[in-house]
Short mmCIF file of C-alpha atoms in Angstrom, two decimals:
data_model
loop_
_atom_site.label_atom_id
_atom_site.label_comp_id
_atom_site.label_asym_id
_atom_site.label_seq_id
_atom_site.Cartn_x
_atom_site.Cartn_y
_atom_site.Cartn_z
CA UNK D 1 -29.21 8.21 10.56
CA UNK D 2 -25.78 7.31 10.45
CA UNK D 3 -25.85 3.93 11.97
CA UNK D 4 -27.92 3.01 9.16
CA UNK D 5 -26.08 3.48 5.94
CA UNK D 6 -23.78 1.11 4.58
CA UNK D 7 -20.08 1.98 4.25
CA UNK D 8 -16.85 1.28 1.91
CA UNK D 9 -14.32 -0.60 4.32
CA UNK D 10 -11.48 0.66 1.69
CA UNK D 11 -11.34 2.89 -0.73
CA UNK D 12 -11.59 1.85 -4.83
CA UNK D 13 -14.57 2.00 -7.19
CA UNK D 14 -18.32 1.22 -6.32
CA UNK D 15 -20.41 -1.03 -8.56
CA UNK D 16 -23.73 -1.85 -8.27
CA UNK D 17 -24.26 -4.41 -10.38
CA UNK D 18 -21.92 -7.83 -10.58
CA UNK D 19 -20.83 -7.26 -14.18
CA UNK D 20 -22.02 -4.44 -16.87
CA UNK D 21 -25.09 -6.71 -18.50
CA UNK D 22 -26.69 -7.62 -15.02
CA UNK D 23 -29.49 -5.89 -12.74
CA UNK D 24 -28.03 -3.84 -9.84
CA UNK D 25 -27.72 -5.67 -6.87
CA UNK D 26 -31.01 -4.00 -4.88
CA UNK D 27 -32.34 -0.70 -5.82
CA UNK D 28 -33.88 2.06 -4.49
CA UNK D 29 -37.23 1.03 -2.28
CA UNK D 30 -35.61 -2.38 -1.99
CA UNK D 31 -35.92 -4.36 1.69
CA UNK D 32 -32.44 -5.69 2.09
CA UNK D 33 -31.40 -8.29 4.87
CA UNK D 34 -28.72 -7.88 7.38
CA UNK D 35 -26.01 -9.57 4.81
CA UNK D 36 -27.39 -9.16 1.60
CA UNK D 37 -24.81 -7.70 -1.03
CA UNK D 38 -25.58 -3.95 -1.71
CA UNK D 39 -22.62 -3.43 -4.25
CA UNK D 40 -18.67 -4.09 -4.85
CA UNK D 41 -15.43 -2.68 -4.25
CA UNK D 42 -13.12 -2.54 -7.11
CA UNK D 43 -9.36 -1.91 -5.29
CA UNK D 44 -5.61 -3.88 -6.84
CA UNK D 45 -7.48 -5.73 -9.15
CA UNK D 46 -10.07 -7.40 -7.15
CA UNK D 47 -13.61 -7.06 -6.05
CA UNK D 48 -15.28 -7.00 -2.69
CA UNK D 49 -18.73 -7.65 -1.74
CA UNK D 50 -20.17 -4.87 0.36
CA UNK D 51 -22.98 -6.58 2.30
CA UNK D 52 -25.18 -4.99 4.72
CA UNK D 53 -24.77 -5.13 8.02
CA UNK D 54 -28.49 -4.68 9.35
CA UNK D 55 -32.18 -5.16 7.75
CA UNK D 56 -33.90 -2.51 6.23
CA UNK D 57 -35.35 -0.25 2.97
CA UNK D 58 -32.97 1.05 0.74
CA UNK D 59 -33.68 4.99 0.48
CA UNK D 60 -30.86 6.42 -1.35
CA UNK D 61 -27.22 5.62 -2.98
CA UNK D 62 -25.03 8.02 -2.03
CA UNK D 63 -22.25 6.83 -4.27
CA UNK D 64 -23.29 6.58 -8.37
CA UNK D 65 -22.25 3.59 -10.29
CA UNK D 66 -18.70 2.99 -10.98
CA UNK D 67 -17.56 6.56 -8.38
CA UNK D 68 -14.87 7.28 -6.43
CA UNK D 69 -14.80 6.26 -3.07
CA UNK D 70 -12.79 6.63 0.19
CA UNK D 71 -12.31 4.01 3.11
CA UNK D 72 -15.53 4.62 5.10
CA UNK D 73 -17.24 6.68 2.97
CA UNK D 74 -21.18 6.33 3.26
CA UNK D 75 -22.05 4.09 -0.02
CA UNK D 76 -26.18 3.55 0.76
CA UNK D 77 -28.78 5.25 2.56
CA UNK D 78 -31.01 2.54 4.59
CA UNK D 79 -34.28 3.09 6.73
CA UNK F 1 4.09 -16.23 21.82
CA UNK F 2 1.83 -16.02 18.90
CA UNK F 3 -0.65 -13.74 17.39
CA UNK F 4 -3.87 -15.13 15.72
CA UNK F 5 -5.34 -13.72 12.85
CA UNK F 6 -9.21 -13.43 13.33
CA UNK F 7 -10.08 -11.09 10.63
CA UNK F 8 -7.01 -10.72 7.93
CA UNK F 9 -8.15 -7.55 6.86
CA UNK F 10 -8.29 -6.74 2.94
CA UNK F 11 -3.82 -7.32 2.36
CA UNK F 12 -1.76 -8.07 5.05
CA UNK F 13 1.63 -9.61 4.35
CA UNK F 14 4.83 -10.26 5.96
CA UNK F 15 7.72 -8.05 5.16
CA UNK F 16 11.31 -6.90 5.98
CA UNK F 17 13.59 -4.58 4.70
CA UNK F 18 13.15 -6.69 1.03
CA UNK F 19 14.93 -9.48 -0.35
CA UNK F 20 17.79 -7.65 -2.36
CA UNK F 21 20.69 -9.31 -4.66
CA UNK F 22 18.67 -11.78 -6.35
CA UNK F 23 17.71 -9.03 -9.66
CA UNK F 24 19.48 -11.12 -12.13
CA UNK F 25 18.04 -13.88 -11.11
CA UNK F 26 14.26 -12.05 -11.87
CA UNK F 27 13.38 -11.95 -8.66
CA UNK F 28 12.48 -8.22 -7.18
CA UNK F 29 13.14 -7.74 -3.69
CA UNK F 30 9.50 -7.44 -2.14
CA UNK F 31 9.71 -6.10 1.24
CA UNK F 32 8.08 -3.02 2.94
CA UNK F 33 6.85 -0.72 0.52
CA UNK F 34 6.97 2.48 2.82
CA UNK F 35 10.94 1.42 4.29
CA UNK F 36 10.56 4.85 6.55
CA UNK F 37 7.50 3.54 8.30
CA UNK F 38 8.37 0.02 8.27
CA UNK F 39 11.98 0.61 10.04
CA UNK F 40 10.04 3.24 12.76
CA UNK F 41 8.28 0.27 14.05
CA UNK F 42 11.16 -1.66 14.78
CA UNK F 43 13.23 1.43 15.86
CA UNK F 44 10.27 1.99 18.21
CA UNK F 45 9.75 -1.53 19.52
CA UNK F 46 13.62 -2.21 19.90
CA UNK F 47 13.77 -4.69 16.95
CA UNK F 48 16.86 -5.15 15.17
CA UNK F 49 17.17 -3.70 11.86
CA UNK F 50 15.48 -5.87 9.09
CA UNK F 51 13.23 -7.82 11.57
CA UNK F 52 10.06 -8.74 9.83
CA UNK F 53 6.64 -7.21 10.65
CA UNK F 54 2.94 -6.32 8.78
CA UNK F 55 2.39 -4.88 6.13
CA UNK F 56 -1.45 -3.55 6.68
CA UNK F 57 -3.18 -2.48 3.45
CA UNK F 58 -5.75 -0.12 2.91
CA UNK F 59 -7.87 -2.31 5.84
CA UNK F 60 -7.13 -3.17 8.62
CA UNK F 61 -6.96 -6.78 10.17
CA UNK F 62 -8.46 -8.31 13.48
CA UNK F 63 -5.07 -9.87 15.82
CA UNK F 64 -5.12 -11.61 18.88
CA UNK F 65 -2.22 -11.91 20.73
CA UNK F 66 -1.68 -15.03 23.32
CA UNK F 67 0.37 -13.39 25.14
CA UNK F 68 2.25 -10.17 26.33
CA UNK F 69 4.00 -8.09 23.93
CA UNK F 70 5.01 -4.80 22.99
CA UNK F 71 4.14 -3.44 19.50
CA UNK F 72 4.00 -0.18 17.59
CA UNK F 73 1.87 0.82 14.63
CA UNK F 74 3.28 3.48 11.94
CA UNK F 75 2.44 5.07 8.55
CA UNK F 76 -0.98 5.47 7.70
CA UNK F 77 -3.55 6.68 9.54
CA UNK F 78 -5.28 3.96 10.20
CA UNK F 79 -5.99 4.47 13.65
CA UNK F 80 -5.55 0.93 16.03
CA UNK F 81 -7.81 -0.12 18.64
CA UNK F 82 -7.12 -2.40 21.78
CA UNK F 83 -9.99 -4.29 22.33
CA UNK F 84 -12.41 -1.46 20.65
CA UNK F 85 -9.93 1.37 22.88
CA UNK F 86 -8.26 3.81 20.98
CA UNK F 87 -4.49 2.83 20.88
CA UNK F 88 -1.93 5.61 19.62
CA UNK F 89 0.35 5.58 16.18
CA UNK F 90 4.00 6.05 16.36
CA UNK F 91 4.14 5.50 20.11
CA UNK F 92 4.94 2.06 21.46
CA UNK F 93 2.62 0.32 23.69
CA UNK F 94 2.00 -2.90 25.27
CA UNK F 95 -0.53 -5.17 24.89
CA UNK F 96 -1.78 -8.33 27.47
CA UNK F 97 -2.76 -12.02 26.72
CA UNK F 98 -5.84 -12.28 24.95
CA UNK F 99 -6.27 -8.79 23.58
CA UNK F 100 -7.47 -8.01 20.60
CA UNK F 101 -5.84 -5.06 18.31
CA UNK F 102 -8.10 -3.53 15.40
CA UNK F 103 -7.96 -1.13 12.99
CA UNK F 104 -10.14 2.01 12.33
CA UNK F 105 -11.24 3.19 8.73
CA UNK F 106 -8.55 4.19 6.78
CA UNK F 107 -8.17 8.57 7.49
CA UNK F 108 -5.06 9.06 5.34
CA UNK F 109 -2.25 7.07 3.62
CA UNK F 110 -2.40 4.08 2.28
CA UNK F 111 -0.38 1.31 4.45
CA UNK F 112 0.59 0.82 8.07
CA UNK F 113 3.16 -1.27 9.59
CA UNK F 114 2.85 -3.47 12.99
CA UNK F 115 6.31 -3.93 14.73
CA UNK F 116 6.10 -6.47 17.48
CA UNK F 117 8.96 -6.87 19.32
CA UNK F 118 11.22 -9.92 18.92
CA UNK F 119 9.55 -9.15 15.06
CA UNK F 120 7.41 -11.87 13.37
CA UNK F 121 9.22 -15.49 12.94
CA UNK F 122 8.68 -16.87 9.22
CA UNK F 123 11.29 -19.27 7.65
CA UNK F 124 13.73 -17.00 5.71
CA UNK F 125 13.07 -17.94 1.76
CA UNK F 126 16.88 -16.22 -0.03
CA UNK F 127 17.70 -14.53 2.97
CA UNK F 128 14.37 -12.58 3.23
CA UNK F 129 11.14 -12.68 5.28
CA UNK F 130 9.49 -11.03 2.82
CA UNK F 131 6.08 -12.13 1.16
CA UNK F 132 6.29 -12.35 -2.76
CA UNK F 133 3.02 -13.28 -3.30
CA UNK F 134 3.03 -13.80 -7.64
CA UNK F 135 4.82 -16.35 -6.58
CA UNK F 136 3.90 -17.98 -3.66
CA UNK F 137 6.86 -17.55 -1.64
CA UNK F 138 8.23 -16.13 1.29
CA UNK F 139 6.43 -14.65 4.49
CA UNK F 140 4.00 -16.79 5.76
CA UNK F 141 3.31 -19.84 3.30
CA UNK F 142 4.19 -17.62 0.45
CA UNK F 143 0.30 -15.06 1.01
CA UNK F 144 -1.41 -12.74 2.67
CA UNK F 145 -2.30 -13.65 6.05
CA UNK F 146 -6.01 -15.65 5.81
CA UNK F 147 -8.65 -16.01 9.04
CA UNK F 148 -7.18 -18.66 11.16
CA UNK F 149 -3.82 -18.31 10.54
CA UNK F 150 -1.23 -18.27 13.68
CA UNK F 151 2.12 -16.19 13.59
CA UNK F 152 5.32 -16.96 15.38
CA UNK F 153 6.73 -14.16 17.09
CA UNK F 154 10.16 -14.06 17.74
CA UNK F 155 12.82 -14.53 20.68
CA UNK F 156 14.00 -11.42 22.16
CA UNK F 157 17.55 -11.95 22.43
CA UNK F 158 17.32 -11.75 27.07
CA UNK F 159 16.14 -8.14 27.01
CA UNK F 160 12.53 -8.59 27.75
CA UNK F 161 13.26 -6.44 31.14
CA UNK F 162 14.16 -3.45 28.85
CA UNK F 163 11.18 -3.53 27.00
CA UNK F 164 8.59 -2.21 29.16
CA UNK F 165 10.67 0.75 29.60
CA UNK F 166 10.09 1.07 25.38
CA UNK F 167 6.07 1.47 26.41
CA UNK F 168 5.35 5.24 25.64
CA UNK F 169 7.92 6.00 23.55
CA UNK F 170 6.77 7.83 20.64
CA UNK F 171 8.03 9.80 17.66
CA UNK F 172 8.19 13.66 17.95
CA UNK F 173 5.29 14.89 16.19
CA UNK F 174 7.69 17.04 13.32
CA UNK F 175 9.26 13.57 12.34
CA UNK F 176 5.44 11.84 11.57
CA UNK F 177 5.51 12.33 7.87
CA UNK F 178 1.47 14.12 6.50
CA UNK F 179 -0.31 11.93 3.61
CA UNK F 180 -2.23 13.98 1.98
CA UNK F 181 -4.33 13.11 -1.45
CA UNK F 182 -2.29 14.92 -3.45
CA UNK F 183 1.28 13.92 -3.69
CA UNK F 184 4.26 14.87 -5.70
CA UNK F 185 7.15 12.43 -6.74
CA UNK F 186 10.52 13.42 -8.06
CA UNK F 187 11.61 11.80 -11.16
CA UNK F 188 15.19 11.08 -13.08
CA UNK F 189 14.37 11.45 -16.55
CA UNK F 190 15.82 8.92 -18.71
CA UNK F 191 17.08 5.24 -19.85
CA UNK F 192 14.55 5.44 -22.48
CA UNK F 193 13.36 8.99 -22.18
CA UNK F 194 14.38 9.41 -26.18
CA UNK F 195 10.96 7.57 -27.44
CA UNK F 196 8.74 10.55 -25.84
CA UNK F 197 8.30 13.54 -27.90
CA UNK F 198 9.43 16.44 -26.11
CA UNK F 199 5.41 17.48 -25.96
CA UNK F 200 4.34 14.45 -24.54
CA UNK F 201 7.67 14.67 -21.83
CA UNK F 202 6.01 18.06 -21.17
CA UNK F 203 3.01 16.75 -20.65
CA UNK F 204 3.93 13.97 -18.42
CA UNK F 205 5.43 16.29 -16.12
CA UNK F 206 2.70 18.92 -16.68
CA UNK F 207 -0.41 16.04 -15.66
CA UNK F 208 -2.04 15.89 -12.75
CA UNK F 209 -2.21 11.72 -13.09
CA UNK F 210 -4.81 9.87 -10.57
CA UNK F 211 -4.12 6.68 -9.06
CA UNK F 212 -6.20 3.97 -10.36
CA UNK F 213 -7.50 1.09 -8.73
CA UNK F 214 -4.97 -1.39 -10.27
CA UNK F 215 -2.11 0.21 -7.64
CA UNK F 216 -0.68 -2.56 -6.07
CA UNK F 217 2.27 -3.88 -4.56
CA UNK F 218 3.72 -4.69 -8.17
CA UNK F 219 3.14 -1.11 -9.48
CA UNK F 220 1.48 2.14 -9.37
CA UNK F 221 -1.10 2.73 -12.42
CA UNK F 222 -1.59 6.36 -13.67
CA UNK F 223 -4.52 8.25 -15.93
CA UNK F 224 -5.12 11.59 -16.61
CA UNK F 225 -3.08 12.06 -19.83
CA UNK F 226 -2.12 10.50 -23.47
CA UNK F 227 1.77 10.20 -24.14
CA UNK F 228 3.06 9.85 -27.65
CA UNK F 229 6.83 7.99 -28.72
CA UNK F 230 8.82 9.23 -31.44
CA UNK F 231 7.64 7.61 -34.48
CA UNK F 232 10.30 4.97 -35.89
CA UNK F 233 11.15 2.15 -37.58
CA UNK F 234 11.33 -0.39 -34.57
CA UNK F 235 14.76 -1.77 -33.94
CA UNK F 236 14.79 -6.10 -34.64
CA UNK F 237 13.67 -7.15 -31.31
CA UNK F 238 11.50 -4.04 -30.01
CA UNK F 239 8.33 -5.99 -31.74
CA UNK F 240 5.62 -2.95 -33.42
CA UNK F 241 4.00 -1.30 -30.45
CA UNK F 242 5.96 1.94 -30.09
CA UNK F 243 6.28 2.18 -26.42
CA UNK F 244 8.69 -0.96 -26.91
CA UNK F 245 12.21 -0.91 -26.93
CA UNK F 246 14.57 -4.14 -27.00
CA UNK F 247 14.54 -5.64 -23.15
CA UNK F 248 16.38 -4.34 -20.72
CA UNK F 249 16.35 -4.44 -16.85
CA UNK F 250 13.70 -1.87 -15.39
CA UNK F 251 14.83 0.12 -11.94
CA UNK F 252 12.44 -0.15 -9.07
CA UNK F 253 10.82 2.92 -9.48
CA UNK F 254 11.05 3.02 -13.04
CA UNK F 255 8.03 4.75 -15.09
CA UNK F 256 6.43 2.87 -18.09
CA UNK F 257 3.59 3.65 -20.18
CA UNK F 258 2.80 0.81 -22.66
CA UNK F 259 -0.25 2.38 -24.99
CA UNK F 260 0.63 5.87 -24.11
CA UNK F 261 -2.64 6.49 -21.48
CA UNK F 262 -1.70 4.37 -18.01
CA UNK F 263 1.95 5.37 -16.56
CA UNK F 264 3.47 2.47 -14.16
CA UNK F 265 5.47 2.96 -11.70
CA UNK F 266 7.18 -0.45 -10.73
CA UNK F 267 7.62 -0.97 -7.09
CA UNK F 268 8.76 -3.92 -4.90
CA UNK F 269 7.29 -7.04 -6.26
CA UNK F 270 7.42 -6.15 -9.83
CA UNK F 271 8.80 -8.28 -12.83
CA UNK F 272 12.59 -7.10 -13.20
CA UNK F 273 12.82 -6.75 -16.83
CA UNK F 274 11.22 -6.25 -20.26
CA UNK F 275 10.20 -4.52 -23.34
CA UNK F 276 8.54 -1.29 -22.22
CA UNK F 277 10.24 2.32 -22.73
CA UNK F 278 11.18 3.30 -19.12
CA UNK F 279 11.08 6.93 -19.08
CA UNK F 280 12.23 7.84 -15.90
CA UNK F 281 12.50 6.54 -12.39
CA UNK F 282 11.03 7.66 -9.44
CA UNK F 283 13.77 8.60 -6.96
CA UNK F 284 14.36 6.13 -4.00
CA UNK F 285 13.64 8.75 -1.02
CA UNK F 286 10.14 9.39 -2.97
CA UNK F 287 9.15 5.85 -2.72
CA UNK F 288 7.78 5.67 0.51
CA UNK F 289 5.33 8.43 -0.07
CA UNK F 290 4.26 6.85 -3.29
CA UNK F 291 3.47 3.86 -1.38
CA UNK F 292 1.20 6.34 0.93
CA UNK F 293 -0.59 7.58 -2.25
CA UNK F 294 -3.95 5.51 -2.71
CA UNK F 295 -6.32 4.75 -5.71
CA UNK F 296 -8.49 7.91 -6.37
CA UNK F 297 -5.43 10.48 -5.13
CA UNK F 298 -3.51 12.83 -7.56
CA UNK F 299 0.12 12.41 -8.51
CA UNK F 300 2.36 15.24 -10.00
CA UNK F 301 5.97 14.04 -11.58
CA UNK F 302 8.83 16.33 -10.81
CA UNK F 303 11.88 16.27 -13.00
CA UNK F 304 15.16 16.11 -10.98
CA UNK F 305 18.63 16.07 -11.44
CA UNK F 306 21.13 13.01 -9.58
CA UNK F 307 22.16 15.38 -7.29
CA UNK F 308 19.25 16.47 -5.93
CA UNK F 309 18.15 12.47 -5.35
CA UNK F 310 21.12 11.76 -3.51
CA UNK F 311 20.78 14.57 -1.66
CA UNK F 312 17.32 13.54 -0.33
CA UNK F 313 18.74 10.13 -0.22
CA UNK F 314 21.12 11.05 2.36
CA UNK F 315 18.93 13.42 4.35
CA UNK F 316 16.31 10.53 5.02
CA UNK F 317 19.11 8.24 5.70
CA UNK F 318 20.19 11.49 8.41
CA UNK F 319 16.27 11.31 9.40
CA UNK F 320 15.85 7.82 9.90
CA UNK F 321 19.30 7.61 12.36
CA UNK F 322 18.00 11.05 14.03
CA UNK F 323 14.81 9.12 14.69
CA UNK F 324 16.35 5.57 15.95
CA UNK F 325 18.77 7.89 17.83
CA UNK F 326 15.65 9.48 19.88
CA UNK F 327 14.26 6.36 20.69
CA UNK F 328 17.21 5.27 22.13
CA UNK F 329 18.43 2.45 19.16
#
């Protein structure tokens, strides 16, 4: 199971969305592509994509919108 | 000899000891942020003093090195790979032509240093290596390192024969300093201490502040807590906001809280002067282990006297010269 979530490479605050007024990036159920943005990084004022690294369904975000997270925390749950 | 920057990771900069004298001028010294770390590696690679290494950031970058040299990762835990192997921190160890050093997640702290031996060759910009990037200078072309970029490493002065014998060498395990999340820094209260309340001095010191995600290498940002100034008629020059006062030079170190909610602490490549009421500086020996602390982790603020700074002042001066004593520098 663990080879198939997508992690934080550094820690800062997780966003799903690109700014406040748009759709999150994929959702729960979503297929996502090896590459596809899943969320950003928010660390000394910038923001990082977080793609993922293989194809697959979205099952489950382990991180909410705008937490806390640590360098390679588990951010979403693929299958 | 070169090393070539496949991956730069997420901040990775030049720096040396910091590019000091030049305050008046408005120009902060930069440098490593963690100077304990940052002088280990050399001490452990044989460097000189002041030679110029990496400053790794919260991730790690991909290197390649062309050919043989002998390097030495401190601070964070940030554990470094040799071609995927497990390499060690605080323990010097050689690397071969074409291998490729990595970085595991980030486990603790927040920035490690690479010492390579002969140190990294950048032009000097005002006697410094260091990288101030708000500006564009120093380091290498003035920025973080980018994918593609090639560093110069330096001559080493006829003594490469003495440098295998460096391989293994490693810091005894009671002088590797622990980062955990929550971390408390002394502070000398005062320069413009006056425009707190005493309630809201109590209450800075009484907070348990969290590091945003604005940290950076121009200051550490603080919430958790609301500060109020004395009320007063502003002095000609102070402008309305009461956490102003007329400018004056801020220490490195130096705490701030313009609106009352986000404490600063300034660090190395911070603007050397302005408006803000500086309540208190953080004292130098603390410094390094605020430069551990990472967004999301916990900061107390301990009030301290002068004496008691200097006094850790000169015992990690006494630890670093214990430490490049043992490793025979």
């Amino acid at each position: 199971m663990d080879d198939k979530t997508v992690k934080s490479p550094m820690p800062g605050t997780f966003y799903r969305s690109p700014d406040p007024e748009s759709a999150p990036y994929v959702s729960e159920g979503d297929r996502v592509s090896a590459g596809d943005t899943v969320g950003l990084i928010e660390v000394m004022k910038s923001f990082h994509e977080i793609k993922s690294e293989q194809d697959g369904t979205v099952t489950k975000f382990l991180v909410e919108n705008e937490g806390a997270v640590d360098a390679g925390q588990n951010l979403v749950e693929l299958e | 000899m070169a090393i070539k920057v496949r991956q730069p990771g997420l901040l990775t900069t030049v720096q040396d000891t910091g590019r000091f004298g030049e305050y008046a001028l408005g120009m902060p010294p930069s440098g490593a942020m963690d100077v304990f770390s940052y002088q280990v590696g050399n001490n452990l690679v044989g460097n000189e003093d002041g030679a110029a290494g990496l400053e790794i950031t919260y991730f790690g970058p991909e290197l390649e090195f062309t050919e043989a040299a002998v390097v030495a990762v401190t601070g964070a835990r940030m554990p470094p790979k040799i071609n995927g192997e497990e390499a060690p921190l605080w323990e010097t160890f050689s690397v071969e032509a074409g291998d490729v050093l990595s970085f595991d997640y980030l486990q603790s702290g927040a920035r490690c240093y690479l010492a390579v031996a002969g140190g990294i060759d950048v032009p000097e910009f005002m006697h410094s290596r260091s990288t101030y990037t708000l500006i564009g200078l120093g380091g290498f072309e003035g920025r973080a390192l980018r994918e593609g970029d090639e560093l110069q490493v330096g001559e080493l002065n006829g003594k490469p024969d003495g440098l295998s014998a460096r391989v293994g060498l490693a810091v005894a395990s009671q002088q590797i300093p622990a980062y955990s999340k929550e971390t408390e820094l002394r502070v000398i209260i005062g320069l413009a201490s006056y425009r707190l309340t005493e309630a809201s001095m109590e209450e800075f010191l009484g907070t348990e502040w969290t590091v945003t995600t604005d940290a950076d290498r121009v200051g550490y940002r603080y919430r958790g807590g609301e500060i109020e100034f004395v009320e007063r008629e502003q002095p000609a020059g102070a402008g309305a906001d009461p956490a102003n006062v007329v400018d004056f030079g801020y220490p490195i170190g130096s705490v701030q809280i313009p609106g009352g909610v986000e404490p600063i602490v300034l660090m190395n490549d911070a603007v050397t002067g302005g408006g803000y009421a500086t309540i208190g500086t953080v004292i130098s020996a603390d410094r390094d282990r605020l430069a551990q602390s990472k967004t999301n982790d916990k900061t107390r603020f301990v009030s301290v006297g002068l004496e008691e700074a200097l006094a850790a002042r000169e015992q990690r001066r006494r630890q670093l010269a214990d430490i490049k004593s043992s490793l025979g520098g």
